[in-house]
PDB file of C-alpha atoms in Angstrom:
ATOM      1  CA  UNK A   1       0.000  -0.005   0.020  1.00  0.00           C
ATOM      2  CA  UNK A   2       2.881   2.369   0.745  1.00  0.00           C
ATOM      3  CA  UNK A   3       4.267   1.913  -2.796  1.00  0.00           C
ATOM      4  CA  UNK A   4       0.860   2.303  -4.349  1.00  0.00           C
ATOM      5  CA  UNK A   5       0.301   5.584  -2.515  1.00  0.00           C
ATOM      6  CA  UNK A   6       3.719   7.140  -3.170  1.00  0.00           C
ATOM      7  CA  UNK A   7       3.616   6.166  -6.847  1.00  0.00           C
ATOM      8  CA  UNK A   8       0.131   7.714  -7.146  1.00  0.00           C
ATOM      9  CA  UNK A   9       1.437  10.943  -5.516  1.00  0.00           C
ATOM     10  CA  UNK A  10       4.468  10.929  -7.857  1.00  0.00           C
ATOM     11  CA  UNK A  11       2.211  10.473 -10.880  1.00  0.00           C
ATOM     12  CA  UNK A  12       0.088  13.385  -9.670  1.00  0.00           C
ATOM     13  CA  UNK A  13       3.164  15.668  -9.530  1.00  0.00           C
ATOM     14  CA  UNK A  14       4.387  14.526 -12.950  1.00  0.00           C
ATOM     15  CA  UNK A  15       0.904  15.121 -14.369  1.00  0.00           C
ATOM     16  CA  UNK A  16       1.078  18.750 -13.222  1.00  0.00           C
ATOM     17  CA  UNK A  17       4.597  18.971 -14.738  1.00  0.00           C
ATOM     18  CA  UNK A  18       3.147  17.826 -18.090  1.00  0.00           C
ATOM     19  CA  UNK A  19       0.615  20.652 -17.968  1.00  0.00           C
ATOM     20  CA  UNK A  20       3.276  23.255 -17.206  1.00  0.00           C
ATOM     21  CA  UNK A  21       5.480  22.042 -20.049  1.00  0.00           C
ATOM     22  CA  UNK A  22       2.530  21.931 -22.481  1.00  0.00           C
ATOM     23  CA  UNK A  23       1.777  25.521 -21.425  1.00  0.00           C
ATOM     24  CA  UNK A  24       5.420  26.480 -22.019  1.00  0.00           C
ATOM     25  CA  UNK A  25       5.347  25.080 -25.572  1.00  0.00           C
ATOM     26  CA  UNK A  26       2.019  26.781 -26.201  1.00  0.00           C
ATOM     27  CA  UNK A  27       3.341  30.110 -24.879  1.00  0.00           C
ATOM     28  CA  UNK A  28       6.365  29.805 -27.095  1.00  0.00           C
ATOM     29  CA  UNK A  29       4.071  30.454 -30.071  1.00  0.00           C
ATOM     30  CA  UNK A  30       2.810  33.683 -28.528  1.00  0.00           C
ATOM     31  CA  UNK A  31       4.654  36.919 -29.332  1.00  0.00           C
ATOM     32  CA  UNK A  32       4.303  38.321 -25.817  1.00  0.00           C
ATOM     33  CA  UNK A  33       5.836  35.193 -24.283  1.00  0.00           C
ATOM     34  CA  UNK A  34       8.919  35.516 -26.496  1.00  0.00           C
ATOM     35  CA  UNK A  35       9.712  38.896 -24.942  1.00  0.00           C
ATOM     36  CA  UNK A  36      12.417  39.269 -22.354  1.00  0.00           C
ATOM     37  CA  UNK A  37      11.104  38.319 -18.903  1.00  0.00           C
ATOM     38  CA  UNK A  38      11.221  41.486 -16.757  1.00  0.00           C
ATOM     39  CA  UNK A  39      12.506  41.284 -13.204  1.00  0.00           C
ATOM     40  CA  UNK A  40      14.000  37.855 -13.686  1.00  0.00           C
ATOM     41  CA  UNK A  41      16.668  38.356 -10.957  1.00  0.00           C
ATOM     42  CA  UNK A  42      14.008  39.311  -8.402  1.00  0.00           C
ATOM     43  CA  UNK A  43      11.855  36.388  -9.499  1.00  0.00           C
ATOM     44  CA  UNK A  44      14.722  33.970  -8.965  1.00  0.00           C
ATOM     45  CA  UNK A  45      15.392  35.471  -5.565  1.00  0.00           C
ATOM     46  CA  UNK A  46      11.750  34.920  -4.494  1.00  0.00           C
ATOM     47  CA  UNK A  47      11.918  31.297  -5.645  1.00  0.00           C
ATOM     48  CA  UNK A  48      15.143  30.804  -3.694  1.00  0.00           C
ATOM     49  CA  UNK A  49      13.521  32.307  -0.582  1.00  0.00           C
ATOM     50  CA  UNK A  50      10.654  29.828  -0.867  1.00  0.00           C
ATOM     51  CA  UNK A  51      13.163  26.940  -0.962  1.00  0.00           C
ATOM     52  CA  UNK A  52      14.866  27.851   2.302  1.00  0.00           C
ATOM     53  CA  UNK A  53      14.218  25.530   5.229  1.00  0.00           C
ATOM     54  CA  UNK A  54      11.498  27.019   7.449  1.00  0.00           C
ATOM     55  CA  UNK A  55      10.054  29.197   4.682  1.00  0.00           C
ATOM     56  CA  UNK A  56       6.274  29.714   5.001  1.00  0.00           C
ATOM     57  CA  UNK A  57       4.249  27.135   3.115  1.00  0.00           C
ATOM     58  CA  UNK A  58       1.020  27.747   1.217  1.00  0.00           C
ATOM     59  CA  UNK A  59      -2.011  27.393   3.468  1.00  0.00           C
ATOM     60  CA  UNK A  60      -3.992  24.189   3.322  1.00  0.00           C
ATOM     61  CA  UNK A  61      -7.405  24.228   1.632  1.00  0.00           C
ATOM     62  CA  UNK A  62     -10.245  25.093   4.025  1.00  0.00           C
ATOM     63  CA  UNK A  63     -11.365  22.011   5.917  1.00  0.00           C
ATOM     64  CA  UNK A  64      -8.256  20.006   5.022  1.00  0.00           C
ATOM     65  CA  UNK A  65      -6.521  20.173   8.425  1.00  0.00           C
ATOM     66  CA  UNK A  66      -8.959  17.866  10.254  1.00  0.00           C
ATOM     67  CA  UNK A  67      -8.488  15.225   7.554  1.00  0.00           C
ATOM     68  CA  UNK A  68      -4.765  15.136   8.191  1.00  0.00           C
ATOM     69  CA  UNK A  69      -5.303  13.748  11.631  1.00  0.00           C
ATOM     70  CA  UNK A  70      -7.321  10.706  12.659  1.00  0.00           C
ATOM     71  CA  UNK A  71      -7.887   8.462  15.605  1.00  0.00           C
ATOM     72  CA  UNK A  72      -5.591   5.461  15.940  1.00  0.00           C
ATOM     73  CA  UNK A  73      -6.484   2.660  13.486  1.00  0.00           C
ATOM     74  CA  UNK A  74      -9.643   4.513  12.411  1.00  0.00           C
ATOM     75  CA  UNK A  75      -8.758   4.681   8.693  1.00  0.00           C
ATOM     76  CA  UNK A  76      -8.701   1.992   6.056  1.00  0.00           C
ATOM     77  CA  UNK A  77      -6.887   3.485   3.010  1.00  0.00           C
ATOM     78  CA  UNK A  78      -6.649   0.040   1.496  1.00  0.00           C
ATOM     79  CA  UNK A  79     -10.431  -0.109   1.199  1.00  0.00           C
ATOM     80  CA  UNK A  80     -11.048   3.642   0.869  1.00  0.00           C
ATOM     81  CA  UNK A  81      -8.380   5.239  -1.417  1.00  0.00           C
ATOM     82  CA  UNK A  82      -9.718   8.716  -0.548  1.00  0.00           C
ATOM     83  CA  UNK A  83      -8.847   8.286   3.136  1.00  0.00           C
ATOM     84  CA  UNK A  84      -5.635   9.594   4.687  1.00  0.00           C
ATOM     85  CA  UNK A  85      -2.859   7.422   3.280  1.00  0.00           C
ATOM     86  CA  UNK A  86      -4.886   6.380   0.239  1.00  0.00           C
ATOM     87  CA  UNK A  87      -3.761   6.867  -3.380  1.00  0.00           C
ATOM     88  CA  UNK A  88      -6.563   9.379  -4.055  1.00  0.00           C
ATOM     89  CA  UNK A  89      -6.374  11.298  -0.779  1.00  0.00           C
ATOM     90  CA  UNK A  90      -5.089  14.589  -2.228  1.00  0.00           C
ATOM     91  CA  UNK A  91      -7.635  14.488  -5.048  1.00  0.00           C
ATOM     92  CA  UNK A  92     -10.357  14.116  -2.417  1.00  0.00           C
ATOM     93  CA  UNK A  93      -8.894  16.976  -0.351  1.00  0.00           C
ATOM     94  CA  UNK A  94      -9.168  19.346  -3.311  1.00  0.00           C
ATOM     95  CA  UNK A  95     -12.596  18.063  -4.252  1.00  0.00           C
ATOM     96  CA  UNK A  96     -11.602  17.455  -7.848  1.00  0.00           C
ATOM     97  CA  UNK A  97     -11.590  14.488 -10.134  1.00  0.00           C
ATOM     98  CA  UNK A  98      -8.797  11.973 -10.044  1.00  0.00           C
ATOM     99  CA  UNK A  99      -5.529  12.992 -11.652  1.00  0.00           C
ATOM    100  CA  UNK A 100      -5.567  11.764 -15.235  1.00  0.00           C
ATOM    101  CA  UNK A 101      -2.275   9.908 -15.004  1.00  0.00           C
ATOM    102  CA  UNK A 102      -3.404   8.108 -11.820  1.00  0.00           C
ATOM    103  CA  UNK A 103      -6.799   7.230 -13.268  1.00  0.00           C
ATOM    104  CA  UNK A 104      -5.661   5.818 -16.614  1.00  0.00           C
ATOM    105  CA  UNK A 105      -6.476   2.296 -15.477  1.00  0.00           C
ATOM    106  CA  UNK A 106      -9.101   1.139 -13.024  1.00  0.00           C
ATOM    107  CA  UNK A 107      -6.659  -1.634 -11.981  1.00  0.00           C
ATOM    108  CA  UNK A 108      -3.761  -0.276  -9.892  1.00  0.00           C
ATOM    109  CA  UNK A 109      -0.287  -1.091 -11.148  1.00  0.00           C
ATOM    110  CA  UNK A 110       1.545  -3.744  -9.144  1.00  0.00           C
ATOM    111  CA  UNK A 111       4.693  -2.312  -7.598  1.00  0.00           C
ATOM    112  CA  UNK A 112       7.779  -3.743  -5.957  1.00  0.00           C
ATOM    113  CA  UNK A 113      10.486  -2.048  -3.965  1.00  0.00           C
ATOM    114  CA  UNK A 114      13.460  -0.643  -5.838  1.00  0.00           C
ATOM    115  CA  UNK A 115      16.248  -2.626  -4.087  1.00  0.00           C
ATOM    116  CA  UNK A 116      18.492   0.447  -4.028  1.00  0.00           C
ATOM    117  CA  UNK A 117      15.841   2.462  -2.159  1.00  0.00           C
ATOM    118  CA  UNK A 118      14.556  -0.012   0.400  1.00  0.00           C
ATOM    119  CA  UNK A 119      15.744   2.146   3.286  1.00  0.00           C
ATOM    120  CA  UNK A 120      13.474   4.995   2.169  1.00  0.00           C
ATOM    121  CA  UNK A 121      10.473   2.681   2.260  1.00  0.00           C
ATOM    122  CA  UNK A 122      11.461   1.453   5.737  1.00  0.00           C
ATOM    123  CA  UNK A 123      11.497   5.095   6.881  1.00  0.00           C
ATOM    124  CA  UNK A 124       8.060   5.721   5.394  1.00  0.00           C
ATOM    125  CA  UNK A 125       6.650   2.657   7.171  1.00  0.00           C
ATOM    126  CA  UNK A 126       8.172   3.750  10.480  1.00  0.00           C
ATOM    127  CA  UNK A 127       6.671   7.278  10.241  1.00  0.00           C
ATOM    128  CA  UNK A 128       3.306   5.788   9.203  1.00  0.00           C
ATOM    129  CA  UNK A 129       3.386   3.503  12.263  1.00  0.00           C
ATOM    130  CA  UNK A 130       4.082   6.420  14.587  1.00  0.00           C
ATOM    131  CA  UNK A 131       1.275   8.374  12.957  1.00  0.00           C
ATOM    132  CA  UNK A 132      -1.136   5.485  13.314  1.00  0.00           C
ATOM    133  CA  UNK A 133      -0.241   5.224  17.015  1.00  0.00           C
ATOM    134  CA  UNK A 134      -0.653   9.014  17.478  1.00  0.00           C
ATOM    135  CA  UNK A 135       2.957   9.072  18.689  1.00  0.00           C
ATOM    136  CA  UNK A 136       4.571  11.605  16.343  1.00  0.00           C
ATOM    137  CA  UNK A 137       4.345  14.488  18.863  1.00  0.00           C
ATOM    138  CA  UNK A 138       6.127  12.504  21.528  1.00  0.00           C
ATOM    139  CA  UNK A 139       8.783  11.250  19.077  1.00  0.00           C
ATOM    140  CA  UNK A 140       9.536  14.407  17.100  1.00  0.00           C
ATOM    141  CA  UNK A 141      13.282  13.763  17.118  1.00  0.00           C
ATOM    142  CA  UNK A 142      12.837  10.277  15.729  1.00  0.00           C
ATOM    143  CA  UNK A 143      10.390  11.485  13.071  1.00  0.00           C
ATOM    144  CA  UNK A 144      12.835  14.200  11.940  1.00  0.00           C
ATOM    145  CA  UNK A 145      15.578  11.635  11.569  1.00  0.00           C
ATOM    146  CA  UNK A 146      13.327   9.242   9.697  1.00  0.00           C
ATOM    147  CA  UNK A 147      12.211  11.976   7.266  1.00  0.00           C
ATOM    148  CA  UNK A 148      15.842  12.881   6.521  1.00  0.00           C
ATOM    149  CA  UNK A 149      16.486  10.064   4.019  1.00  0.00           C
ATOM    150  CA  UNK A 150      19.888  10.809   2.432  1.00  0.00           C
ATOM    151  CA  UNK A 151      19.104   9.513  -1.069  1.00  0.00           C
ATOM    152  CA  UNK A 152      15.784  11.333  -1.227  1.00  0.00           C
ATOM    153  CA  UNK A 153      17.320  14.534   0.179  1.00  0.00           C
ATOM    154  CA  UNK A 154      20.108  14.477  -2.398  1.00  0.00           C
ATOM    155  CA  UNK A 155      17.634  13.941  -5.215  1.00  0.00           C
ATOM    156  CA  UNK A 156      15.378  16.798  -4.109  1.00  0.00           C
ATOM    157  CA  UNK A 157      18.351  19.103  -3.602  1.00  0.00           C
ATOM    158  CA  UNK A 158      19.635  18.355  -7.096  1.00  0.00           C
ATOM    159  CA  UNK A 159      16.181  19.133  -8.555  1.00  0.00           C
ATOM    160  CA  UNK A 160      16.158  22.403  -6.630  1.00  0.00           C
ATOM    161  CA  UNK A 161      19.658  23.323  -7.823  1.00  0.00           C
ATOM    162  CA  UNK A 162      18.713  22.593 -11.429  1.00  0.00           C
ATOM    163  CA  UNK A 163      15.611  24.755 -11.064  1.00  0.00           C
ATOM    164  CA  UNK A 164      17.731  27.652  -9.866  1.00  0.00           C
ATOM    165  CA  UNK A 165      20.223  27.162 -12.706  1.00  0.00           C
ATOM    166  CA  UNK A 166      17.438  26.936 -15.290  1.00  0.00           C
ATOM    167  CA  UNK A 167      15.813  30.137 -14.079  1.00  0.00           C
ATOM    168  CA  UNK A 168      19.197  31.885 -13.941  1.00  0.00           C
ATOM    169  CA  UNK A 169      19.690  31.071 -17.617  1.00  0.00           C
ATOM    170  CA  UNK A 170      16.085  31.879 -18.623  1.00  0.00           C
ATOM    171  CA  UNK A 171      15.731  34.864 -20.874  1.00  0.00           C
ATOM    172  CA  UNK A 172      12.213  34.775 -22.272  1.00  0.00           C
ATOM    173  CA  UNK A 173       8.882  34.658 -20.434  1.00  0.00           C
ATOM    174  CA  UNK A 174       7.870  31.144 -21.515  1.00  0.00           C
ATOM    175  CA  UNK A 175      11.150  29.665 -20.254  1.00  0.00           C
ATOM    176  CA  UNK A 176      10.134  30.091 -16.596  1.00  0.00           C
ATOM    177  CA  UNK A 177       7.144  27.822 -17.144  1.00  0.00           C
ATOM    178  CA  UNK A 178       9.444  25.228 -18.665  1.00  0.00           C
ATOM    179  CA  UNK A 179      11.902  25.454 -15.817  1.00  0.00           C
ATOM    180  CA  UNK A 180       9.146  25.015 -13.226  1.00  0.00           C
ATOM    181  CA  UNK A 181       7.608  22.100 -15.098  1.00  0.00           C
ATOM    182  CA  UNK A 182      10.854  20.240 -15.656  1.00  0.00           C
ATOM    183  CA  UNK A 183      12.817  20.837 -12.467  1.00  0.00           C
ATOM    184  CA  UNK A 184      10.327  22.192  -9.957  1.00  0.00           C
ATOM    185  CA  UNK A 185       7.824  19.377 -10.665  1.00  0.00           C
ATOM    186  CA  UNK A 186       8.947  16.556 -12.948  1.00  0.00           C
ATOM    187  CA  UNK A 187      12.316  16.005 -11.283  1.00  0.00           C
ATOM    188  CA  UNK A 188      10.593  15.989  -7.871  1.00  0.00           C
ATOM    189  CA  UNK A 189       8.049  13.462  -9.074  1.00  0.00           C
ATOM    190  CA  UNK A 190      10.883  11.251 -10.373  1.00  0.00           C
ATOM    191  CA  UNK A 191      12.599  11.468  -6.983  1.00  0.00           C
ATOM    192  CA  UNK A 192       9.391  10.334  -5.289  1.00  0.00           C
ATOM    193  CA  UNK A 193       8.730   7.468  -7.684  1.00  0.00           C
ATOM    194  CA  UNK A 194      12.284   6.099  -7.439  1.00  0.00           C
ATOM    195  CA  UNK A 195      11.384   4.020  -4.349  1.00  0.00           C
ATOM    196  CA  UNK A 196       9.389   1.599  -6.434  1.00  0.00           C
ATOM    197  CA  UNK A 197       9.264   0.045  -9.910  1.00  0.00           C
ATOM    198  CA  UNK A 198       6.587  -1.940 -11.739  1.00  0.00           C
ATOM    199  CA  UNK A 199       6.477  -5.560 -10.667  1.00  0.00           C
ATOM    200  CA  UNK A 200       6.873  -7.357 -13.982  1.00  0.00           C
ATOM    201  CA  UNK A 201       6.250 -10.715 -12.332  1.00  0.00           C
ATOM    202  CA  UNK A 202       2.688  -9.607 -11.574  1.00  0.00           C
ATOM    203  CA  UNK A 203       1.916  -8.766 -15.182  1.00  0.00           C
ATOM    204  CA  UNK A 204      -0.059 -11.177 -17.304  1.00  0.00           C
ATOM    205  CA  UNK A 205       2.255 -12.710 -19.883  1.00  0.00           C
ATOM    206  CA  UNK A 206       1.292 -12.453 -23.521  1.00  0.00           C
ATOM    207  CA  UNK A 207       0.770 -16.000 -24.862  1.00  0.00           C
ATOM    208  CA  UNK A 208       3.176 -17.047 -27.510  1.00  0.00           C
ATOM    209  CA  UNK A 209       1.705 -17.215 -31.023  1.00  0.00           C
ATOM    210  CA  UNK A 210       1.456 -20.610 -32.583  1.00  0.00           C
ATOM    211  CA  UNK A 211       4.005 -21.110 -35.385  1.00  0.00           C
ATOM    212  CA  UNK A 212       2.507 -20.468 -38.774  1.00  0.00           C
ATOM    213  CA  UNK A 213       2.215 -23.406 -41.163  1.00  0.00           C
ATOM    214  CA  UNK A 214       3.525 -22.557 -44.599  1.00  0.00           C
ATOM    215  CA  UNK A 215       2.506 -24.207 -47.817  1.00  0.00           C
ATOM    216  CA  UNK A 216       6.072 -25.246 -48.538  1.00  0.00           C
ATOM    217  CA  UNK A 217       6.492 -27.028 -45.197  1.00  0.00           C
ATOM    218  CA  UNK A 218       3.136 -28.731 -45.719  1.00  0.00           C
ATOM    219  CA  UNK A 219       4.105 -30.015 -49.127  1.00  0.00           C
ATOM    220  CA  UNK A 220       7.490 -31.254 -47.839  1.00  0.00           C
ATOM    221  CA  UNK A 221       5.696 -33.533 -45.355  1.00  0.00           C
ATOM    222  CA  UNK A 222       3.561 -35.120 -48.013  1.00  0.00           C
TER     223      UNK A 222
END
């Protein structure tokens, strides 16, 4: 269930990245978007400020906060994907339809752990267990350590660095949308999805086609 949820969240982020990049390509055909972006240095500075640890985050949608807490063992995200921990939780929070990438198939993809990222999944499971036991407040130090996964941190920091470099090199208006889509969103989604990979052993094999019978081979057997 952990893999199913994190891969659904990653697909959601990548879906938004697709929209930003489609917008960038569309804007590229507009004359106004091919003009020099004014105040680019100040824009980059604002983005850098938002990336600093402790920077204020955007407020949650109204009514979302109560849904981020729940009584111990009161939720069943396996049966209700819109519950906290479920693959459609964030779609339900925003009251919109399911993200297109997540909803392509009614049958969820089977996932298995990426063997190089097993530690990250262990950390997720440990934090989830503390959350389920309503013990995160009394174990804040442990939670902070668990959330500080080195491989994930390095991946996110590289995405952030590439976003800053892309915006530093941006000259035209449409290029900012591309930078945000590629590095601010897509790279982050890829970092998230790296903990799992499709379980090919769970896929239905395509039956081998029967060998065709040719007229020449038929005549040779006569």
